[in-house]
Amino acid sequence: MSDDKASPSPNSQEDSGFVPGDDLTAQWINYFRLVFGRMTDDGERQWRKARDLRNEATDCAKCEKHRDYLLNYSPIIRFMRQNINKLGGDLHSENIRCRRCDTRQSGGFEKSYGIILCANELRDQGHVEDTMAHEMIHAYDHLRFQVQWRDNLRHAACTEIRASALSGECRWFREFWTKGQYKVTQQFQECIRRRAVISVAKRPECKDDVQAAKVVNEVWDSCFSDTRPFDEVYR
């Protein structure tokens, strides 16, 4: 193998502010550099990845404990599971998987895989419940409405609106504590719009956030008012 291959600058780690290593000293140095703004965005990404790798087994075990409890005792999770079963689907602990995710998201749904819960991004049992409910609404929509996930942005926008509206993730209390959203009037609708636009904009078929916002607005009235399988917004 050639020895003239370009190698990282010896100062590259220092430039990002991230110090590699799992020893306690490195962890504290990285923590204080992050807190006091002495770490670049790239350094923060390296810090998060190192932290998540270090805590992977613990995070996944905690996520699985929450998942199993919610499948048995959460009213919204049990209700969604029953309605998915009525449509011929079946979600359970074998296809609702807790994994470490490299992307900054709480979870995802894929029709041939099931639901993934990003254990390293989930704060507590309430966050797991909201994420499971959100993804289960996607599963319900897939079975009930034959959602075209890859080539129909209107379908994607509609199921994102419904998932955010019906899962409980946009209730005022959660937005207040986790997003710093202090508004009372229109907070619920604004949260749903924001989350739907962000999700649609990430899709490869979407050009940018302007197109995402346009599509969300086009389907808003019909999708926001559609509360199936609930009689009304759950919470």
mmCIF file of C-alpha atoms in Angstrom:
data_model
loop_
_atom_site.group_PDB
_atom_site.id
_atom_site.type_symbol
_atom_site.label_atom_id
_atom_site.label_comp_id
_atom_site.label_asym_id
_atom_site.label_seq_id
_atom_site.Cartn_x
_atom_site.Cartn_y
_atom_site.Cartn_z
ATOM 1 C CA MET A 1 0.000 0.000 0.000
ATOM 2 C CA SER A 2 1.332 3.438 -0.899
ATOM 3 C CA ASP A 3 2.556 5.602 1.971
ATOM 4 C CA ASP A 4 1.841 8.887 0.222
ATOM 5 C CA LYS A 5 -1.920 8.718 0.835
ATOM 6 C CA ALA A 6 -3.193 11.961 2.325
ATOM 7 C CA SER A 7 -3.687 11.751 6.080
ATOM 8 C CA PRO A 8 -5.610 14.039 8.420
ATOM 9 C CA SER A 9 -3.796 17.013 9.783
ATOM 10 C CA PRO A 10 -2.554 16.420 13.343
ATOM 11 C CA ASN A 11 -4.561 19.482 14.325
ATOM 12 C CA SER A 12 -7.835 18.264 12.754
ATOM 13 C CA GLN A 13 -9.216 16.908 16.038
ATOM 14 C CA GLU A 14 -8.094 20.024 17.884
ATOM 15 C CA ASP A 15 -9.703 22.241 15.240
ATOM 16 C CA SER A 16 -13.081 20.538 15.766
ATOM 17 C CA GLY A 17 -12.732 20.684 19.532
ATOM 18 C CA PHE A 18 -13.387 16.942 19.892
ATOM 19 C CA VAL A 19 -10.904 14.772 21.804
ATOM 20 C CA PRO A 20 -11.131 11.082 20.832
ATOM 21 C CA GLY A 21 -11.169 8.459 23.542
ATOM 22 C CA ASP A 22 -13.611 6.794 25.944
ATOM 23 C CA ASP A 23 -11.637 7.442 29.111
ATOM 24 C CA LEU A 24 -13.207 9.679 31.736
ATOM 25 C CA THR A 25 -10.774 12.534 31.117
ATOM 26 C CA ALA A 26 -11.632 12.735 27.409
ATOM 27 C CA GLN A 27 -15.342 12.563 28.190
ATOM 28 C CA TRP A 28 -15.163 15.501 30.622
ATOM 29 C CA ILE A 29 -12.997 17.582 28.290
ATOM 30 C CA ASN A 30 -15.457 17.046 25.454
ATOM 31 C CA TYR A 31 -18.426 17.807 27.685
ATOM 32 C CA PHE A 32 -17.026 21.143 28.863
ATOM 33 C CA ARG A 33 -15.903 22.110 25.370
ATOM 34 C CA LEU A 34 -19.436 21.449 24.124
ATOM 35 C CA VAL A 35 -21.087 23.364 26.975
ATOM 36 C CA PHE A 36 -18.818 26.405 26.596
ATOM 37 C CA GLY A 37 -19.064 26.566 22.809
ATOM 38 C CA ARG A 38 -15.526 25.407 22.073
ATOM 39 C CA MET A 39 -16.608 22.630 19.733
ATOM 40 C CA THR A 40 -17.519 22.989 16.051
ATOM 41 C CA ASP A 41 -20.592 21.392 14.481
ATOM 42 C CA ASP A 42 -18.368 18.582 13.213
ATOM 43 C CA GLY A 43 -16.889 18.164 16.683
ATOM 44 C CA GLU A 44 -20.372 17.931 18.179
ATOM 45 C CA ARG A 45 -21.304 15.250 15.632
ATOM 46 C CA GLN A 46 -18.202 13.258 16.621
ATOM 47 C CA TRP A 47 -19.041 13.711 20.298
ATOM 48 C CA ARG A 48 -22.614 12.502 19.817
ATOM 49 C CA LYS A 49 -21.497 9.468 17.821
ATOM 50 C CA ALA A 50 -18.908 8.501 20.442
ATOM 51 C CA ARG A 51 -21.451 8.949 23.244
ATOM 52 C CA ASP A 52 -24.105 6.924 21.413
ATOM 53 C CA LEU A 53 -21.692 4.088 20.637
ATOM 54 C CA ARG A 54 -20.600 4.005 24.271
ATOM 55 C CA ASN A 55 -24.197 3.896 25.550
ATOM 56 C CA GLU A 56 -25.716 1.727 22.790
ATOM 57 C CA ALA A 57 -26.448 -1.379 24.856
ATOM 58 C CA THR A 58 -27.930 0.616 27.746
ATOM 59 C CA ASP A 59 -30.017 2.848 25.462
ATOM 60 C CA CYS A 60 -31.457 -0.114 23.532
ATOM 61 C CA ALA A 61 -32.267 -2.058 26.705
ATOM 62 C CA LYS A 62 -34.099 0.942 28.161
ATOM 63 C CA CYS A 63 -35.959 1.505 24.879
ATOM 64 C CA GLU A 64 -37.043 -2.138 24.735
ATOM 65 C CA LYS A 65 -38.300 -1.999 28.316
ATOM 66 C CA HIS A 66 -40.409 1.076 27.507
ATOM 67 C CA ARG A 67 -41.648 -0.465 24.241
ATOM 68 C CA ASP A 68 -42.796 -3.682 25.902
ATOM 69 C CA TYR A 69 -44.574 -1.803 28.694
ATOM 70 C CA LEU A 70 -46.363 0.480 26.226
ATOM 71 C CA LEU A 71 -47.485 -2.409 24.020
ATOM 72 C CA ASN A 72 -49.241 -3.859 27.055
ATOM 73 C CA TYR A 73 -50.478 -0.814 28.961
ATOM 74 C CA SER A 74 -50.556 2.384 26.866
ATOM 75 C CA PRO A 75 -54.135 3.234 25.777
ATOM 76 C CA ILE A 76 -53.082 4.908 22.519
ATOM 77 C CA ILE A 77 -50.591 2.190 21.567
ATOM 78 C CA ARG A 78 -53.073 -0.592 22.287
ATOM 79 C CA PHE A 79 -55.798 1.249 20.354
ATOM 80 C CA MET A 80 -53.561 1.772 17.315
ATOM 81 C CA ARG A 81 -52.366 -1.814 17.434
ATOM 82 C CA GLN A 82 -55.951 -3.096 17.443
ATOM 83 C CA ASN A 83 -56.889 -0.931 14.478
ATOM 84 C CA ILE A 84 -53.808 -2.003 12.542
ATOM 85 C CA ASN A 85 -54.757 -5.626 13.239
ATOM 86 C CA LYS A 86 -58.221 -4.971 11.789
ATOM 87 C CA LEU A 87 -56.550 -3.927 8.529
ATOM 88 C CA GLY A 88 -54.478 -7.101 8.376
ATOM 89 C CA GLY A 89 -51.297 -5.732 9.907
ATOM 90 C CA ASP A 90 -49.487 -6.862 13.028
ATOM 91 C CA LEU A 91 -47.043 -4.764 15.026
ATOM 92 C CA HIS A 92 -45.275 -6.336 17.983
ATOM 93 C CA SER A 93 -41.935 -6.437 19.757
ATOM 94 C CA GLU A 94 -40.326 -8.351 16.874
ATOM 95 C CA ASN A 95 -40.996 -5.674 14.248
ATOM 96 C CA ILE A 96 -40.840 -2.607 16.491
ATOM 97 C CA ARG A 97 -37.070 -2.526 16.909
ATOM 98 C CA CYS A 98 -34.874 -0.394 19.151
ATOM 99 C CA ARG A 99 -31.636 0.572 17.419
ATOM 100 C CA ARG A 100 -28.911 3.199 17.551
ATOM 101 C CA CYS A 101 -29.470 5.712 14.747
ATOM 102 C CA ASP A 102 -26.874 7.973 13.143
ATOM 103 C CA THR A 103 -29.543 10.429 11.975
ATOM 104 C CA ARG A 104 -31.129 12.904 14.380
ATOM 105 C CA GLN A 105 -34.634 11.447 14.451
ATOM 106 C CA SER A 106 -36.768 9.604 16.973
ATOM 107 C CA GLY A 107 -37.963 6.783 14.746
ATOM 108 C CA GLY A 108 -39.230 5.685 11.376
ATOM 109 C CA PHE A 109 -41.618 3.381 9.540
ATOM 110 C CA GLU A 110 -40.810 1.195 6.543
ATOM 111 C CA LYS A 111 -43.543 -1.011 5.094
ATOM 112 C CA SER A 112 -41.357 -4.110 4.678
ATOM 113 C CA TYR A 113 -39.380 -3.643 7.895
ATOM 114 C CA GLY A 114 -41.777 -2.270 10.492
ATOM 115 C CA ILE A 115 -40.955 0.451 12.993
ATOM 116 C CA ILE A 116 -37.540 1.517 14.195
ATOM 117 C CA LEU A 117 -37.140 3.388 17.471
ATOM 118 C CA CYS A 118 -33.924 5.390 17.678
ATOM 119 C CA ALA A 119 -32.888 4.447 21.197
ATOM 120 C CA ASN A 120 -30.120 7.038 21.402
ATOM 121 C CA GLU A 121 -32.552 9.887 20.628
ATOM 122 C CA LEU A 122 -35.383 8.926 22.991
ATOM 123 C CA ARG A 123 -35.432 10.752 26.320
ATOM 124 C CA ASP A 124 -37.982 8.844 28.390
ATOM 125 C CA GLN A 125 -41.064 6.616 28.256
ATOM 126 C CA GLY A 126 -43.324 9.482 27.187
ATOM 127 C CA HIS A 127 -41.053 10.220 24.236
ATOM 128 C CA VAL A 128 -41.071 6.536 23.263
ATOM 129 C CA GLU A 129 -44.882 6.501 23.457
ATOM 130 C CA ASP A 130 -45.246 9.575 21.211
ATOM 131 C CA THR A 131 -42.771 8.123 18.704
ATOM 132 C CA MET A 132 -44.460 4.721 18.619
ATOM 133 C CA ALA A 133 -47.879 6.351 18.161
ATOM 134 C CA HIS A 134 -46.542 8.565 15.347
ATOM 135 C CA GLU A 135 -45.049 5.617 13.454
ATOM 136 C CA MET A 136 -48.097 3.424 14.084
ATOM 137 C CA ILE A 137 -50.282 6.076 12.444
ATOM 138 C CA HIS A 138 -47.983 5.838 9.411
ATOM 139 C CA ALA A 139 -48.485 2.057 9.472
ATOM 140 C CA TYR A 140 -52.262 2.503 9.710
ATOM 141 C CA ASP A 141 -52.261 4.981 6.808
ATOM 142 C CA HIS A 142 -50.151 2.625 4.708
ATOM 143 C CA LEU A 143 -52.697 -0.176 5.155
ATOM 144 C CA ARG A 144 -55.860 1.965 5.056
ATOM 145 C CA PHE A 145 -55.002 4.445 2.290
ATOM 146 C CA GLN A 146 -52.285 2.658 0.270
ATOM 147 C CA VAL A 147 -49.814 5.502 0.730
ATOM 148 C CA GLN A 148 -47.378 5.939 -2.161
ATOM 149 C CA TRP A 149 -44.288 6.679 -0.118
ATOM 150 C CA ARG A 150 -41.672 7.198 -2.806
ATOM 151 C CA ASP A 151 -43.314 9.221 -5.553
ATOM 152 C CA ASN A 152 -46.244 11.146 -4.077
ATOM 153 C CA LEU A 153 -45.360 14.085 -1.851
ATOM 154 C CA ARG A 154 -49.031 14.837 -1.179
ATOM 155 C CA HIS A 155 -49.441 11.373 0.339
ATOM 156 C CA ALA A 156 -46.300 11.852 2.417
ATOM 157 C CA ALA A 157 -47.453 15.283 3.613
ATOM 158 C CA CYS A 158 -50.878 13.991 4.567
ATOM 159 C CA THR A 159 -49.650 11.104 6.685
ATOM 160 C CA GLU A 160 -47.087 13.384 8.391
ATOM 161 C CA ILE A 161 -49.838 15.873 9.278
ATOM 162 C CA ARG A 162 -52.024 13.108 10.672
ATOM 163 C CA ALA A 163 -49.190 11.461 12.603
ATOM 164 C CA SER A 164 -48.177 14.690 14.334
ATOM 165 C CA ALA A 165 -51.779 15.676 15.044
ATOM 166 C CA LEU A 166 -52.929 12.341 16.430
ATOM 167 C CA SER A 167 -49.853 10.994 18.245
ATOM 168 C CA GLY A 168 -49.769 13.624 20.983
ATOM 169 C CA GLU A 169 -46.277 14.854 20.121
ATOM 170 C CA CYS A 170 -47.548 18.399 19.465
ATOM 171 C CA ARG A 171 -49.381 18.928 22.730
ATOM 172 C CA TRP A 172 -48.477 22.221 24.372
ATOM 173 C CA PHE A 173 -46.713 20.764 27.406
ATOM 174 C CA ARG A 174 -44.213 18.794 25.328
ATOM 175 C CA GLU A 175 -43.519 21.697 22.993
ATOM 176 C CA PHE A 176 -42.986 23.986 25.962
ATOM 177 C CA TRP A 177 -40.396 21.782 27.683
ATOM 178 C CA THR A 178 -38.557 20.333 24.672
ATOM 179 C CA LYS A 179 -38.754 23.017 21.974
ATOM 180 C CA GLY A 180 -39.106 26.212 23.984
ATOM 181 C CA GLN A 181 -42.400 27.026 22.250
ATOM 182 C CA TYR A 182 -44.282 29.381 24.572
ATOM 183 C CA LYS A 183 -47.203 30.378 22.361
ATOM 184 C CA VAL A 184 -50.648 29.273 23.424
ATOM 185 C CA THR A 185 -52.834 30.211 20.460
ATOM 186 C CA GLN A 186 -52.247 28.239 17.253
ATOM 187 C CA GLN A 187 -49.324 26.371 18.848
ATOM 188 C CA PHE A 188 -50.833 22.967 18.040
ATOM 189 C CA GLN A 189 -51.330 23.709 14.344
ATOM 190 C CA GLU A 190 -47.947 25.416 13.995
ATOM 191 C CA CYS A 191 -46.190 22.440 15.551
ATOM 192 C CA ILE A 192 -47.902 20.041 13.140
ATOM 193 C CA ARG A 193 -47.071 22.216 10.123
ATOM 194 C CA ARG A 194 -43.431 22.587 11.195
ATOM 195 C CA ARG A 195 -42.936 18.879 11.718
ATOM 196 C CA ALA A 196 -44.700 17.936 8.483
ATOM 197 C CA VAL A 197 -42.648 20.405 6.424
ATOM 198 C CA ILE A 198 -39.372 19.153 7.936
ATOM 199 C CA SER A 199 -40.284 15.520 7.213
ATOM 200 C CA VAL A 200 -41.429 16.156 3.643
ATOM 201 C CA ALA A 201 -38.359 18.301 2.877
ATOM 202 C CA LYS A 202 -36.097 15.361 3.794
ATOM 203 C CA ARG A 203 -37.617 13.161 1.117
ATOM 204 C CA PRO A 204 -35.439 12.732 -2.003
ATOM 205 C CA GLU A 205 -38.311 13.675 -4.313
ATOM 206 C CA CYS A 206 -38.679 17.077 -2.630
ATOM 207 C CA LYS A 207 -36.596 19.942 -4.037
ATOM 208 C CA ASP A 208 -36.486 22.135 -0.936
ATOM 209 C CA ASP A 209 -38.393 23.364 2.095
ATOM 210 C CA VAL A 210 -40.369 25.798 -0.078
ATOM 211 C CA GLN A 211 -41.848 22.938 -2.070
ATOM 212 C CA ALA A 212 -42.422 20.991 1.161
ATOM 213 C CA ALA A 213 -44.381 23.876 2.689
ATOM 214 C CA LYS A 214 -46.431 24.256 -0.500
ATOM 215 C CA VAL A 215 -47.407 20.584 -0.531
ATOM 216 C CA VAL A 216 -48.286 20.612 3.188
ATOM 217 C CA ASN A 217 -50.532 23.642 2.644
ATOM 218 C CA GLU A 218 -52.264 21.972 -0.317
ATOM 219 C CA VAL A 219 -53.417 18.975 1.727
ATOM 220 C CA TRP A 220 -53.737 20.652 5.116
ATOM 221 C CA ASP A 221 -57.520 21.092 5.432
ATOM 222 C CA SER A 222 -58.514 17.550 4.509
ATOM 223 C CA CYS A 223 -55.679 15.793 6.335
ATOM 224 C CA PHE A 224 -55.758 17.846 9.548
ATOM 225 C CA SER A 225 -59.496 17.208 9.912
ATOM 226 C CA ASP A 226 -59.168 13.443 9.257
ATOM 227 C CA THR A 227 -58.815 11.827 12.692
ATOM 228 C CA ARG A 228 -59.310 8.183 11.696
ATOM 229 C CA PRO A 229 -59.167 5.767 13.477
ATOM 230 C CA PHE A 230 -59.976 8.146 16.368
ATOM 231 C CA ASP A 231 -63.301 9.900 16.751
ATOM 232 C CA GLU A 232 -61.385 13.103 17.518
ATOM 233 C CA VAL A 233 -57.841 14.242 18.258
ATOM 234 C CA TYR A 234 -56.666 11.891 20.996
ATOM 235 C CA ARG A 235 -55.024 14.511 23.238
#
